[in-house]
Amino acid sequence: MTNVRLRKFHQAHWDEPIIFELSVPGRRGLIPPAPEEEIKEAAGDPKGLVPEEMLRKEPPALPELDQKRVLAHYIHLAQETLGGNLCNDISQGTCTMKYNPRINEELAAHPGIASLHPWQDVDTAQGILEIYYKFEEILKEISGMDKFSLHPQGGAHAVYTAASIMRAYHRDRGELDKRREIISSAFTHPCDHAAPATAGFRLIILPPSENGYPSVEAVKAAVSENTAGMFITNPEDTGIYNTEIDQFVKIVHDAGGLCFYDQANANVLLGIARAREAGFDMCHFNIHKTFGTPHGCSGPGLGALGVRDHLAKYLPIPTVEYDGTKYYLDFDRPHSVGKVRQFQGPAGVLVRTYAWVMTIGQEYLKEVSEISTINHNYLQKKLQEQIPEIEVPYAPGRRRLEEARYCWQKLLEATGVSTTDILRRVGDFGLQHYWTSHHPWVVPEPMTLEPCESYGKEDLDEYVAVLKHIRDEAYSDPEIVKNAPHKCASHKLADETALDDPKRWATTWRAYVKKKGRA
Amino acid sequence: MACNRLGLIVNPIAGMGGRVGLKGTDGEEILRICREKGAVPEAPKKAVEALKRLLPAKDEIEIVTYPGEMGELEAREAGFEPIVIGSIIPGNTTSEDTKRAAKDIADFGVKLLLFAGGDGTARDVYLALKDRQQPVLGIPAGVKIHSGVFAINPRRAGELALLFMQGKVRDMKEAEVMDIDEEAFRQGWVSAALYGYLLIPHERTFVQSKKAGQAASDTVDLEGISYYILDHMDENKDAIYIIGPGTTTRAIKQKLGDEYTLLGVDVSQDKKIIALDADEKKLLEILSDAKKAFIVVTIIGGQGYIFGRGNQQISPKVIRKVGLENIIVVATRNKVSALGHNPLLVDTGDEELDQALCGYVRVVTGYLEQRIMKVSV
C-alpha cells in the first residue's frame, strides 16, 4: 500500500437557518415592470384562466426574503454538503456511487432533448423514442428478459410495479384471494419487503444461514399454497453470491409463485450472470446505480423493470414500439397495470444512460463488473490486514463480490467507539460518511463499503488509511471520535432516539410547526 | 428525588464459581467449596472498573452504598467518598443483604442503582424493587448472565451510568430478569425462570444484546403483532388462546382487557381474558372442553427460548393437547435480529416433544411480516 497523507480537509459551516426562519414580513425580490396596457387587455385577468374552485382562498405561507439572501442561503447549503462526484464515495455501500461523465450532462441538456415536450406529436419525437427503444434492447440482452418498462422513477417504484404485476397475474388466474404471501430474505433491500406489503401481500422473511444467504430448506419451509412469489436480491448486501438461487426459483415456481430478482445493484453481474438463466420472471435495474447516471439528490433516478413474455401484457402503459418504419407509443394494452408515472418516465436519465452504455460498449461492460470485484477484494484485504478489529461475518474465507458488510463490534468492546462514531469521524477527512446497514442491524456495528469501478488504487488506499487512523484514535483518544465531526458541516445527533420516533421528527416546516406547536 | 445520587450494591461473592467450574455461587456450601478451590471474588474489581468511568463527574455525583465489601470499599478504591447506610456482617453477606440494600438505597432516593453481580443478584434486586419504577443497571460480574439488565462489560456499565446521571441518555426500557436454578444446572439440566422486568437506561451500544433499534420501533412492531393476533382471533371464533408471558405478548393482552399478567400465562376466548396466570392444571382443564386452541408465545431471554424458560406452565401435555400446528410465535424484529443466526430453542423437558418442535417455524414480527426461524434443542 502506498504511503497515504491524510487530507487536511475543512468544510464551510454556516450554521444556516431554515429558509422559513429567515423570513421577514414584507421582504421580496425584484418587482418586474408592469405590462403595457394593450398587453394587459389582450391577456385579460389571469385569475380567469384558473377554474374558480381551484383558486386558493388564502395566499400560500411562503417565506419572504430578498433575492440576495435566497441566493446566499442555497450557496451556503451547497457548501455544507459533501456532494456527488466531489469526494471519495466508496462509503455508500450498495449504492454504486459512480463517476457520472460530464459529457452526458451536456447531452441531456442539449436543446433538442431538453426542450422536448411529452405531449408533442410522436412523429416529431422519433429521436427520444429511438433511445427508449434501443436502450430497452440493451437491457433485454443484459438480463435475458423479454420486455422492459422504463417508467418507474426509482428502484422501490420498480419493485412496487413488479408487486402490482404479480397481483394482476394471480387475480387473472383467480388465485389472488389465496396467494397472499411473498417470500424474501433478511439481507434483501427493505423495499422488497415494503413494496409487496404496500401492494397488500404478507411478507415471509428468510434468515441468513452461515453462508450469509438463506438455506434451500428455509425456502422449502416458507412456500405453500399461499405463496404469491419471491422478491430477492443476489448478491445480497453481504456481497456473497447465492449459488443456489436457481433452486430457490424452482421451489417457488413449483408452488405456483412468481419470482422477482432485485438487481438494483447489478454492478458485478454485467455480462456474467443473467436473471433469465436463474429462472426469474422479472427483474429490475437501478439505472442510477449500475448504469452510470447521477444518484440521490444529484438528479432523478430510473428503475427499469424487465419481465418475461408471460408477464409482458401487464407492463405499465404506454410502451414504446417500432413498426419497422417509425417508433410509436402503445396505449392499447388492456391487461396493463396502468400508468405508474406521468408520460413516459424520466427521459433525461435515459439520454445519460444511453450515452454511458454506448461509450463503454458491449465488450467493456463485463470489465466494469470485473474491476468492481477486484476493487472490493483489494479494499477488503487491506482493511483486514491493517485493522485487526474489523470482522466480515458469514461464510468465512469466501470471497465477496462488489461489497461486504463489515463489523466493528470488536473495536466497540475494546474502546467504546461505535460504528456511528466512526462514520461521523470519516467526514472529517473529506470522505462521505459511510453507510452502516438497514435496520434492524443483523450484523452488529455494521459498515458497508462499495468501491465500484470508478475508483483507483489511490482512492482505495486513502480510504483504508483514514479508517486505520480512526481506529488508532479509538485507542489513543476515543473522545475525538465519539464527539466527531469536528471539521465537517454535519452534526452529531443530540438524541439518536429522536429519529426513531415519528412524533419527534419533521420533514417539512409545516410538520415542524405542528409537532412543536410553534414556529 | 436527589438527582445527583447514584446507588451502588456489590455482591462480593458473585462470579467466584465460574473460574473453578462451579456454575455460580448460590448457596453456602458451594461458596465454601469455591473458597477452598482458591476462587477469588470477581465483583469488587469489576465494580471498581465501572466506577472509575464516573470519575469525570466526581464532584457532581454522590454515591449511596452499603458498608464494607458491599460497595463502600469499592467506591473508595475508585476515588469516591460515598454515603454509607445500613449494616452487614463482614465476610458473611447473603442474598438477604442484597435485597435489604436495594430497598434501603432506593428508599434513600437515587437516580440510578448500579449493582455488580450476576443473575442471582439481579433477581434479588428485582424482588426488592419490583413494584417501583427505580432505574437500575447491572455491572456484569457473575457466572450466569441471562438477564437483560446488564451492560456489555463493566467499563460500559460505568460509561452508561455516567451518561444517564448527566441526563444525556433518557431512553428507558424494560429488561428481563432471568435466573437459572444453579443446583439443577450443576446436575446437567437447565431450569430458568423469568422473574420480572427492571427498568434500565437504554442506549444501543451499551446493553447486553446486539439490538440495533430503539424502543420506538419496538412499539410499532408490537402494534402490528397485536392486530395480527386480533385478526386471527376474529377468524377463529370460540377458539382458546393460551398466551405466554413477556412484554411482547403483554401488548396483545392489553388489547383484550384491563386485567392481564406480565409474567403469567393468561387465557383468552372471543377476545376476552378468561383466566389469569393459569398453571398447567388450569390450562388442561380449560382445554378439556375446547374444540380448537392456539398457543401464543414469545422469545424469553437472550438465548432464544420459546418453550421451557419462564413459561413452563405450557407443559408438554398442554402443547400436545393444543397441537404443534397451532403454536404461534411472536417477537419484534429487534428481538429476532438480536439472535443473529442462532436458532430458537425449546426445552420442555420432554425429549420427544422437543424433537418434534424442531425444524422451521414462522415468527410473527408485524402485521404483514413474518420470519422463518429454525428451532433447535
PDB file of N, CA and C in Angstrom, chain A residues 181 186 193 197 200-210 215 217-218 221-222 224 394 409 412-416 418-420 439-442 444-445 482 495-497 500-501, chain B residues 152-153 155-156 159 168 170-171 202-206 210-218 220 228 231 333-334 337-338 340-341 360 362 365-374:
ATOM      1  N   GLU A 181     -48.924 -14.418   0.099  1.00  0.00           N
ATOM      2  CA  GLU A 181     -47.623 -14.356   0.775  1.00  0.00           C
ATOM      3  C   GLU A 181     -46.451 -14.199  -0.198  1.00  0.00           C
ATOM      4  N   ALA A 186     -33.644 -11.652   4.721  1.00  0.00           N
ATOM      5  CA  ALA A 186     -33.314 -10.583   5.665  1.00  0.00           C
ATOM      6  C   ALA A 186     -32.330  -9.570   5.087  1.00  0.00           C
ATOM      7  N   HIS A 193     -39.510  -5.767   0.805  1.00  0.00           N
ATOM      8  CA  HIS A 193     -40.489  -6.145   1.824  1.00  0.00           C
ATOM      9  C   HIS A 193     -41.635  -5.124   1.805  1.00  0.00           C
ATOM     10  N   ALA A 197     -45.725  -5.426   0.582  1.00  0.00           N
ATOM     11  CA  ALA A 197     -46.651  -5.213   1.709  1.00  0.00           C
ATOM     12  C   ALA A 197     -47.629  -4.092   1.363  1.00  0.00           C
ATOM     13  N   GLY A 200     -50.382  -5.105  -0.617  1.00  0.00           N
ATOM     14  CA  GLY A 200     -51.364  -5.940   0.082  1.00  0.00           C
ATOM     15  C   GLY A 200     -50.903  -7.341   0.432  1.00  0.00           C
ATOM     16  N   PHE A 201     -49.647  -7.660   0.166  1.00  0.00           N
ATOM     17  CA  PHE A 201     -49.170  -9.013   0.473  1.00  0.00           C
ATOM     18  C   PHE A 201     -48.597  -9.080   1.891  1.00  0.00           C
ATOM     19  N   ARG A 202     -48.482 -10.310   2.404  1.00  0.00           N
ATOM     20  CA  ARG A 202     -47.826 -10.551   3.693  1.00  0.00           C
ATOM     21  C   ARG A 202     -46.421 -11.078   3.407  1.00  0.00           C
ATOM     22  N   LEU A 203     -45.443 -10.580   4.151  1.00  0.00           N
ATOM     23  CA  LEU A 203     -44.050 -10.938   3.889  1.00  0.00           C
ATOM     24  C   LEU A 203     -43.580 -12.079   4.773  1.00  0.00           C
ATOM     25  N   ILE A 204     -42.924 -13.039   4.163  1.00  0.00           N
ATOM     26  CA  ILE A 204     -42.318 -14.142   4.903  1.00  0.00           C
ATOM     27  C   ILE A 204     -40.809 -14.007   4.681  1.00  0.00           C
ATOM     28  N   ILE A 205     -40.093 -13.636   5.731  1.00  0.00           N
ATOM     29  CA  ILE A 205     -38.682 -13.284   5.572  1.00  0.00           C
ATOM     30  C   ILE A 205     -37.789 -14.445   6.012  1.00  0.00           C
ATOM     31  N   LEU A 206     -36.836 -14.779   5.146  1.00  0.00           N
ATOM     32  CA  LEU A 206     -35.924 -15.884   5.450  1.00  0.00           C
ATOM     33  C   LEU A 206     -34.660 -15.351   6.110  1.00  0.00           C
ATOM     34  N   PRO A 207     -34.180 -16.027   7.142  1.00  0.00           N
ATOM     35  CA  PRO A 207     -32.955 -15.575   7.807  1.00  0.00           C
ATOM     36  C   PRO A 207     -31.731 -16.050   7.022  1.00  0.00           C
ATOM     37  N   PRO A 208     -30.601 -15.380   7.218  1.00  0.00           N
ATOM     38  CA  PRO A 208     -29.386 -15.887   6.581  1.00  0.00           C
ATOM     39  C   PRO A 208     -28.917 -17.158   7.305  1.00  0.00           C
ATOM     40  N   SER A 209     -28.358 -18.079   6.556  1.00  0.00           N
ATOM     41  CA  SER A 209     -27.709 -19.211   7.205  1.00  0.00           C
ATOM     42  C   SER A 209     -26.244 -18.811   7.397  1.00  0.00           C
ATOM     43  N   GLU A 210     -25.400 -19.752   7.783  1.00  0.00           N
ATOM     44  CA  GLU A 210     -23.997 -19.382   7.992  1.00  0.00           C
ATOM     45  C   GLU A 210     -23.298 -18.983   6.704  1.00  0.00           C
ATOM     46  N   SER A 215     -30.985 -20.788   3.488  1.00  0.00           N
ATOM     47  CA  SER A 215     -30.773 -22.166   3.049  1.00  0.00           C
ATOM     48  C   SER A 215     -31.948 -22.616   2.183  1.00  0.00           C
ATOM     49  N   GLU A 217     -33.494 -25.306   2.535  1.00  0.00           N
ATOM     50  CA  GLU A 217     -34.501 -25.863   3.454  1.00  0.00           C
ATOM     51  C   GLU A 217     -35.448 -24.771   3.955  1.00  0.00           C
ATOM     52  N   ALA A 218     -34.880 -23.594   4.227  1.00  0.00           N
ATOM     53  CA  ALA A 218     -35.720 -22.497   4.712  1.00  0.00           C
ATOM     54  C   ALA A 218     -36.720 -22.075   3.634  1.00  0.00           C
ATOM     55  N   ALA A 221     -39.421 -24.522   3.598  1.00  0.00           N
ATOM     56  CA  ALA A 221     -40.312 -24.356   4.753  1.00  0.00           C
ATOM     57  C   ALA A 221     -41.248 -23.173   4.565  1.00  0.00           C
ATOM     58  N   ALA A 222     -40.843 -22.225   3.729  1.00  0.00           N
ATOM     59  CA  ALA A 222     -41.629 -20.996   3.590  1.00  0.00           C
ATOM     60  C   ALA A 222     -42.746 -21.120   2.557  1.00  0.00           C
ATOM     61  N   SER A 224     -45.912 -22.441   0.255  1.00  0.00           N
ATOM     62  CA  SER A 224     -47.165 -23.172   0.498  1.00  0.00           C
ATOM     63  C   SER A 224     -48.134 -22.790  -0.615  1.00  0.00           C
ATOM     64  N   TYR A 394     -20.166 -14.123   8.388  1.00  0.00           N
ATOM     65  CA  TYR A 394     -20.732 -15.097   7.427  1.00  0.00           C
ATOM     66  C   TYR A 394     -19.676 -15.618   6.445  1.00  0.00           C
ATOM     67  N   GLN A 409     -17.775  -4.585  15.941  1.00  0.00           N
ATOM     68  CA  GLN A 409     -18.119  -4.941  17.318  1.00  0.00           C
ATOM     69  C   GLN A 409     -16.879  -5.066  18.220  1.00  0.00           C
ATOM     70  N   LEU A 412     -15.696  -1.738  19.294  1.00  0.00           N
ATOM     71  CA  LEU A 412     -16.626  -1.174  20.275  1.00  0.00           C
ATOM     72  C   LEU A 412     -16.351  -1.759  21.661  1.00  0.00           C
ATOM     73  N   GLU A 413     -16.190  -3.062  21.718  1.00  0.00           N
ATOM     74  CA  GLU A 413     -15.966  -3.696  23.022  1.00  0.00           C
ATOM     75  C   GLU A 413     -14.634  -3.266  23.629  1.00  0.00           C
ATOM     76  N   ALA A 414     -13.642  -3.046  22.774  1.00  0.00           N
ATOM     77  CA  ALA A 414     -12.319  -2.678  23.290  1.00  0.00           C
ATOM     78  C   ALA A 414     -12.227  -1.204  23.672  1.00  0.00           C
ATOM     79  N   THR A 415     -12.940  -0.341  22.954  1.00  0.00           N
ATOM     80  CA  THR A 415     -12.705   1.098  23.143  1.00  0.00           C
ATOM     81  C   THR A 415     -13.953   1.914  23.435  1.00  0.00           C
ATOM     82  N   GLY A 416     -15.123   1.337  23.243  1.00  0.00           N
ATOM     83  CA  GLY A 416     -16.344   2.114  23.428  1.00  0.00           C
ATOM     84  C   GLY A 416     -16.696   2.957  22.214  1.00  0.00           C
ATOM     85  N   SER A 418     -18.180   3.366  18.624  1.00  0.00           N
ATOM     86  CA  SER A 418     -19.135   2.577  17.850  1.00  0.00           C
ATOM     87  C   SER A 418     -19.068   2.947  16.375  1.00  0.00           C
ATOM     88  N   THR A 419     -19.759   2.171  15.560  1.00  0.00           N
ATOM     89  CA  THR A 419     -19.728   2.440  14.117  1.00  0.00           C
ATOM     90  C   THR A 419     -20.300   3.813  13.784  1.00  0.00           C
ATOM     91  N   THR A 420     -21.291   4.281  14.543  1.00  0.00           N
ATOM     92  CA  THR A 420     -21.851   5.604  14.235  1.00  0.00           C
ATOM     93  C   THR A 420     -20.857   6.718  14.588  1.00  0.00           C
ATOM     94  N   HIS A 439     -32.095  -1.301   8.972  1.00  0.00           N
ATOM     95  CA  HIS A 439     -32.492  -1.636  10.348  1.00  0.00           C
ATOM     96  C   HIS A 439     -33.554  -2.707  10.343  1.00  0.00           C
ATOM     97  N   PRO A 440     -33.654  -3.542  11.383  1.00  0.00           N
ATOM     98  CA  PRO A 440     -32.670  -3.604  12.464  1.00  0.00           C
ATOM     99  C   PRO A 440     -31.389  -4.306  12.005  1.00  0.00           C
ATOM    100  N   TRP A 441     -30.284  -3.932  12.626  1.00  0.00           N
ATOM    101  CA  TRP A 441     -28.997  -4.488  12.236  1.00  0.00           C
ATOM    102  C   TRP A 441     -28.939  -5.983  12.507  1.00  0.00           C
ATOM    103  N   VAL A 442     -28.612  -6.750  11.493  1.00  0.00           N
ATOM    104  CA  VAL A 442     -28.398  -8.186  11.691  1.00  0.00           C
ATOM    105  C   VAL A 442     -26.926  -8.407  12.052  1.00  0.00           C
ATOM    106  N   PRO A 444     -23.895  -6.807  13.877  1.00  0.00           N
ATOM    107  CA  PRO A 444     -23.730  -5.714  14.830  1.00  0.00           C
ATOM    108  C   PRO A 444     -22.672  -4.710  14.365  1.00  0.00           C
ATOM    109  N   GLU A 445     -22.859  -3.461  14.753  1.00  0.00           N
ATOM    110  CA  GLU A 445     -21.905  -2.386  14.438  1.00  0.00           C
ATOM    111  C   GLU A 445     -21.452  -2.449  12.969  1.00  0.00           C
ATOM    112  N   LYS A 482     -15.666   9.958  19.357  1.00  0.00           N
ATOM    113  CA  LYS A 482     -17.039   9.980  19.866  1.00  0.00           C
ATOM    114  C   LYS A 482     -17.708  11.343  19.672  1.00  0.00           C
ATOM    115  N   ASP A 495     -29.732  13.441  20.200  1.00  0.00           N
ATOM    116  CA  ASP A 495     -30.523  12.342  20.728  1.00  0.00           C
ATOM    117  C   ASP A 495     -30.883  11.419  19.568  1.00  0.00           C
ATOM    118  N   GLU A 496     -30.117  10.327  19.441  1.00  0.00           N
ATOM    119  CA  GLU A 496     -30.334   9.424  18.305  1.00  0.00           C
ATOM    120  C   GLU A 496     -31.725   8.816  18.295  1.00  0.00           C
ATOM    121  N   THR A 497     -32.307   8.686  19.480  1.00  0.00           N
ATOM    122  CA  THR A 497     -33.602   8.010  19.535  1.00  0.00           C
ATOM    123  C   THR A 497     -34.693   8.848  18.870  1.00  0.00           C
ATOM    124  N   ASP A 500     -36.013   7.869  15.584  1.00  0.00           N
ATOM    125  CA  ASP A 500     -36.752   6.609  15.550  1.00  0.00           C
ATOM    126  C   ASP A 500     -38.217   6.830  15.903  1.00  0.00           C
ATOM    127  N   ASP A 501     -38.534   8.050  16.276  1.00  0.00           N
ATOM    128  CA  ASP A 501     -39.862   8.329  16.803  1.00  0.00           C
ATOM    129  C   ASP A 501     -40.545   9.387  15.934  1.00  0.00           C
TER     130      ASP A 501
ATOM    131  N   ILE B 152     -22.730  -4.418  28.547  1.00  0.00           N
ATOM    132  CA  ILE B 152     -21.869  -5.363  27.833  1.00  0.00           C
ATOM    133  C   ILE B 152     -20.673  -5.756  28.687  1.00  0.00           C
ATOM    134  N   ASN B 153     -20.046  -4.800  29.347  1.00  0.00           N
ATOM    135  CA  ASN B 153     -18.914  -5.082  30.229  1.00  0.00           C
ATOM    136  C   ASN B 153     -18.869  -4.003  31.318  1.00  0.00           C
ATOM    137  N   ARG B 155     -16.841  -1.659  32.130  1.00  0.00           N
ATOM    138  CA  ARG B 155     -16.469  -0.339  31.681  1.00  0.00           C
ATOM    139  C   ARG B 155     -17.644   0.373  31.006  1.00  0.00           C
ATOM    140  N   ARG B 156     -18.381  -0.376  30.173  1.00  0.00           N
ATOM    141  CA  ARG B 156     -19.540   0.220  29.503  1.00  0.00           C
ATOM    142  C   ARG B 156     -20.643   0.519  30.504  1.00  0.00           C
ATOM    143  N   GLU B 159     -19.749   3.846  31.872  1.00  0.00           N
ATOM    144  CA  GLU B 159     -19.963   4.916  30.893  1.00  0.00           C
ATOM    145  C   GLU B 159     -21.446   5.234  30.720  1.00  0.00           C
ATOM    146  N   LYS B 168     -27.753  12.652  29.632  1.00  0.00           N
ATOM    147  CA  LYS B 168     -27.502  12.544  28.200  1.00  0.00           C
ATOM    148  C   LYS B 168     -28.174  11.314  27.589  1.00  0.00           C
ATOM    149  N   ARG B 170     -31.729   9.310  28.006  1.00  0.00           N
ATOM    150  CA  ARG B 170     -33.015   9.395  28.699  1.00  0.00           C
ATOM    151  C   ARG B 170     -33.928   8.229  28.371  1.00  0.00           C
ATOM    152  N   ASP B 171     -33.621   7.533  27.290  1.00  0.00           N
ATOM    153  CA  ASP B 171     -34.459   6.423  26.865  1.00  0.00           C
ATOM    154  C   ASP B 171     -34.367   5.298  27.903  1.00  0.00           C
ATOM    155  N   HIS B 202     -31.403   2.978  28.365  1.00  0.00           N
ATOM    156  CA  HIS B 202     -31.212   2.243  27.121  1.00  0.00           C
ATOM    157  C   HIS B 202     -30.437   3.072  26.115  1.00  0.00           C
ATOM    158  N   GLU B 203     -29.296   2.532  25.709  1.00  0.00           N
ATOM    159  CA  GLU B 203     -28.553   3.136  24.615  1.00  0.00           C
ATOM    160  C   GLU B 203     -27.959   1.963  23.868  1.00  0.00           C
ATOM    161  N   ARG B 204     -28.137   1.990  22.551  1.00  0.00           N
ATOM    162  CA  ARG B 204     -27.812   0.860  21.675  1.00  0.00           C
ATOM    163  C   ARG B 204     -26.506   0.142  21.988  1.00  0.00           C
ATOM    164  N   THR B 205     -25.432   0.891  22.145  1.00  0.00           N
ATOM    165  CA  THR B 205     -24.127   0.240  22.186  1.00  0.00           C
ATOM    166  C   THR B 205     -23.720  -0.244  23.575  1.00  0.00           C
ATOM    167  N   PHE B 206     -24.599  -0.058  24.567  1.00  0.00           N
ATOM    168  CA  PHE B 206     -24.162  -0.337  25.935  1.00  0.00           C
ATOM    169  C   PHE B 206     -24.688  -1.609  26.556  1.00  0.00           C
ATOM    170  N   LYS B 210     -27.274  -7.339  20.973  1.00  0.00           N
ATOM    171  CA  LYS B 210     -26.758  -6.631  19.818  1.00  0.00           C
ATOM    172  C   LYS B 210     -27.868  -5.880  19.112  1.00  0.00           C
ATOM    173  N   LYS B 211     -28.881  -5.542  19.854  1.00  0.00           N
ATOM    174  CA  LYS B 211     -30.012  -4.865  19.245  1.00  0.00           C
ATOM    175  C   LYS B 211     -29.618  -3.537  18.622  1.00  0.00           C
ATOM    176  N   ALA B 212     -30.204  -3.272  17.477  1.00  0.00           N
ATOM    177  CA  ALA B 212     -29.889  -2.034  16.805  1.00  0.00           C
ATOM    178  C   ALA B 212     -30.955  -0.996  17.030  1.00  0.00           C
ATOM    179  N   GLY B 213     -32.168  -1.416  17.121  1.00  0.00           N
ATOM    180  CA  GLY B 213     -33.277  -0.470  17.127  1.00  0.00           C
ATOM    181  C   GLY B 213     -33.498   0.150  18.495  1.00  0.00           C
ATOM    182  N   GLN B 214     -34.412   1.064  18.550  1.00  0.00           N
ATOM    183  CA  GLN B 214     -34.732   1.743  19.789  1.00  0.00           C
ATOM    184  C   GLN B 214     -36.134   1.347  20.203  1.00  0.00           C
ATOM    185  N   ALA B 215     -36.493   1.833  21.382  1.00  0.00           N
ATOM    186  CA  ALA B 215     -37.785   1.462  21.939  1.00  0.00           C
ATOM    187  C   ALA B 215     -38.939   1.790  20.992  1.00  0.00           C
ATOM    188  N   ALA B 216     -38.855   2.942  20.301  1.00  0.00           N
ATOM    189  CA  ALA B 216     -39.990   3.380  19.482  1.00  0.00           C
ATOM    190  C   ALA B 216     -40.287   2.406  18.345  1.00  0.00           C
ATOM    191  N   SER B 217     -39.244   1.804  17.736  1.00  0.00           N
ATOM    192  CA  SER B 217     -39.519   0.885  16.637  1.00  0.00           C
ATOM    193  C   SER B 217     -40.137  -0.409  17.163  1.00  0.00           C
ATOM    194  N   ASP B 218     -39.805  -0.770  18.400  1.00  0.00           N
ATOM    195  CA  ASP B 218     -40.466  -1.916  19.019  1.00  0.00           C
ATOM    196  C   ASP B 218     -41.956  -1.651  19.175  1.00  0.00           C
ATOM    197  N   VAL B 220     -43.904   0.076  17.352  1.00  0.00           N
ATOM    198  CA  VAL B 220     -44.573  -0.101  16.069  1.00  0.00           C
ATOM    199  C   VAL B 220     -44.785  -1.594  15.800  1.00  0.00           C
ATOM    200  N   TYR B 228     -52.365  -8.420  14.314  1.00  0.00           N
ATOM    201  CA  TYR B 228     -52.331  -9.692  13.602  1.00  0.00           C
ATOM    202  C   TYR B 228     -53.061 -10.766  14.431  1.00  0.00           C
ATOM    203  N   ASP B 231     -56.847 -10.201  14.560  1.00  0.00           N
ATOM    204  CA  ASP B 231     -57.480 -10.689  13.316  1.00  0.00           C
ATOM    205  C   ASP B 231     -57.595 -12.209  13.335  1.00  0.00           C
ATOM    206  N   ARG B 333     -38.923  -7.348  15.571  1.00  0.00           N
ATOM    207  CA  ARG B 333     -37.774  -7.551  14.682  1.00  0.00           C
ATOM    208  C   ARG B 333     -36.461  -7.341  15.418  1.00  0.00           C
ATOM    209  N   ASN B 334     -36.440  -6.413  16.362  1.00  0.00           N
ATOM    210  CA  ASN B 334     -35.211  -6.199  17.141  1.00  0.00           C
ATOM    211  C   ASN B 334     -34.829  -7.459  17.908  1.00  0.00           C
ATOM    212  N   SER B 337     -33.553 -10.057  15.471  1.00  0.00           N
ATOM    213  CA  SER B 337     -32.221  -9.696  14.962  1.00  0.00           C
ATOM    214  C   SER B 337     -31.149  -9.901  16.014  1.00  0.00           C
ATOM    215  N   ALA B 338     -31.513  -9.677  17.285  1.00  0.00           N
ATOM    216  CA  ALA B 338     -30.525  -9.810  18.352  1.00  0.00           C
ATOM    217  C   ALA B 338     -30.002 -11.242  18.452  1.00  0.00           C
ATOM    218  N   GLY B 340     -29.011 -12.956  15.994  1.00  0.00           N
ATOM    219  CA  GLY B 340     -28.072 -13.235  14.905  1.00  0.00           C
ATOM    220  C   GLY B 340     -28.592 -14.419  14.109  1.00  0.00           C
ATOM    221  N   HIS B 341     -27.726 -15.342  13.739  1.00  0.00           N
ATOM    222  CA  HIS B 341     -28.288 -16.503  13.072  1.00  0.00           C
ATOM    223  C   HIS B 341     -28.382 -17.719  13.997  1.00  0.00           C
ATOM    224  N   TYR B 360     -38.447 -25.667  11.149  1.00  0.00           N
ATOM    225  CA  TYR B 360     -38.658 -24.242  10.892  1.00  0.00           C
ATOM    226  C   TYR B 360     -40.020 -23.799  11.390  1.00  0.00           C
ATOM    227  N   ARG B 362     -42.662 -20.116  11.745  1.00  0.00           N
ATOM    228  CA  ARG B 362     -42.861 -18.725  11.353  1.00  0.00           C
ATOM    229  C   ARG B 362     -42.978 -17.898  12.623  1.00  0.00           C
ATOM    230  N   THR B 365     -43.656 -11.018  13.187  1.00  0.00           N
ATOM    231  CA  THR B 365     -42.886  -9.848  13.622  1.00  0.00           C
ATOM    232  C   THR B 365     -43.616  -8.543  13.341  1.00  0.00           C
ATOM    233  N   GLY B 366     -44.760  -8.623  12.677  1.00  0.00           N
ATOM    234  CA  GLY B 366     -45.521  -7.416  12.378  1.00  0.00           C
ATOM    235  C   GLY B 366     -46.830  -7.823  11.741  1.00  0.00           C
ATOM    236  N   TYR B 367     -47.660  -6.842  11.412  1.00  0.00           N
ATOM    237  CA  TYR B 367     -48.979  -7.175  10.874  1.00  0.00           C
ATOM    238  C   TYR B 367     -48.848  -7.895   9.532  1.00  0.00           C
ATOM    239  N   LEU B 368     -47.921  -7.424   8.704  1.00  0.00           N
ATOM    240  CA  LEU B 368     -47.750  -8.025   7.379  1.00  0.00           C
ATOM    241  C   LEU B 368     -46.386  -8.675   7.241  1.00  0.00           C
ATOM    242  N   GLU B 369     -45.772  -9.069   8.363  1.00  0.00           N
ATOM    243  CA  GLU B 369     -44.433  -9.604   8.247  1.00  0.00           C
ATOM    244  C   GLU B 369     -44.198 -10.770   9.196  1.00  0.00           C
ATOM    245  N   GLN B 370     -43.632 -11.839   8.667  1.00  0.00           N
ATOM    246  CA  GLN B 370     -43.264 -12.988   9.474  1.00  0.00           C
ATOM    247  C   GLN B 370     -41.848 -13.408   9.108  1.00  0.00           C
ATOM    248  N   ARG B 371     -41.158 -14.038  10.047  1.00  0.00           N
ATOM    249  CA  ARG B 371     -39.809 -14.531   9.772  1.00  0.00           C
ATOM    250  C   ARG B 371     -39.801 -16.051   9.883  1.00  0.00           C
ATOM    251  N   ILE B 372     -39.072 -16.669   8.994  1.00  0.00           N
ATOM    252  CA  ILE B 372     -38.855 -18.104   9.105  1.00  0.00           C
ATOM    253  C   ILE B 372     -37.638 -18.277  10.017  1.00  0.00           C
ATOM    254  N   MET B 373     -37.794 -19.045  11.081  1.00  0.00           N
ATOM    255  CA  MET B 373     -36.675 -19.256  12.006  1.00  0.00           C
ATOM    256  C   MET B 373     -36.513 -20.745  12.272  1.00  0.00           C
ATOM    257  N   LYS B 374     -35.291 -21.130  12.476  1.00  0.00           N
ATOM    258  CA  LYS B 374     -35.006 -22.519  12.785  1.00  0.00           C
ATOM    259  C   LYS B 374     -35.197 -22.748  14.287  1.00  0.00           C
TER     260      LYS B 374
END
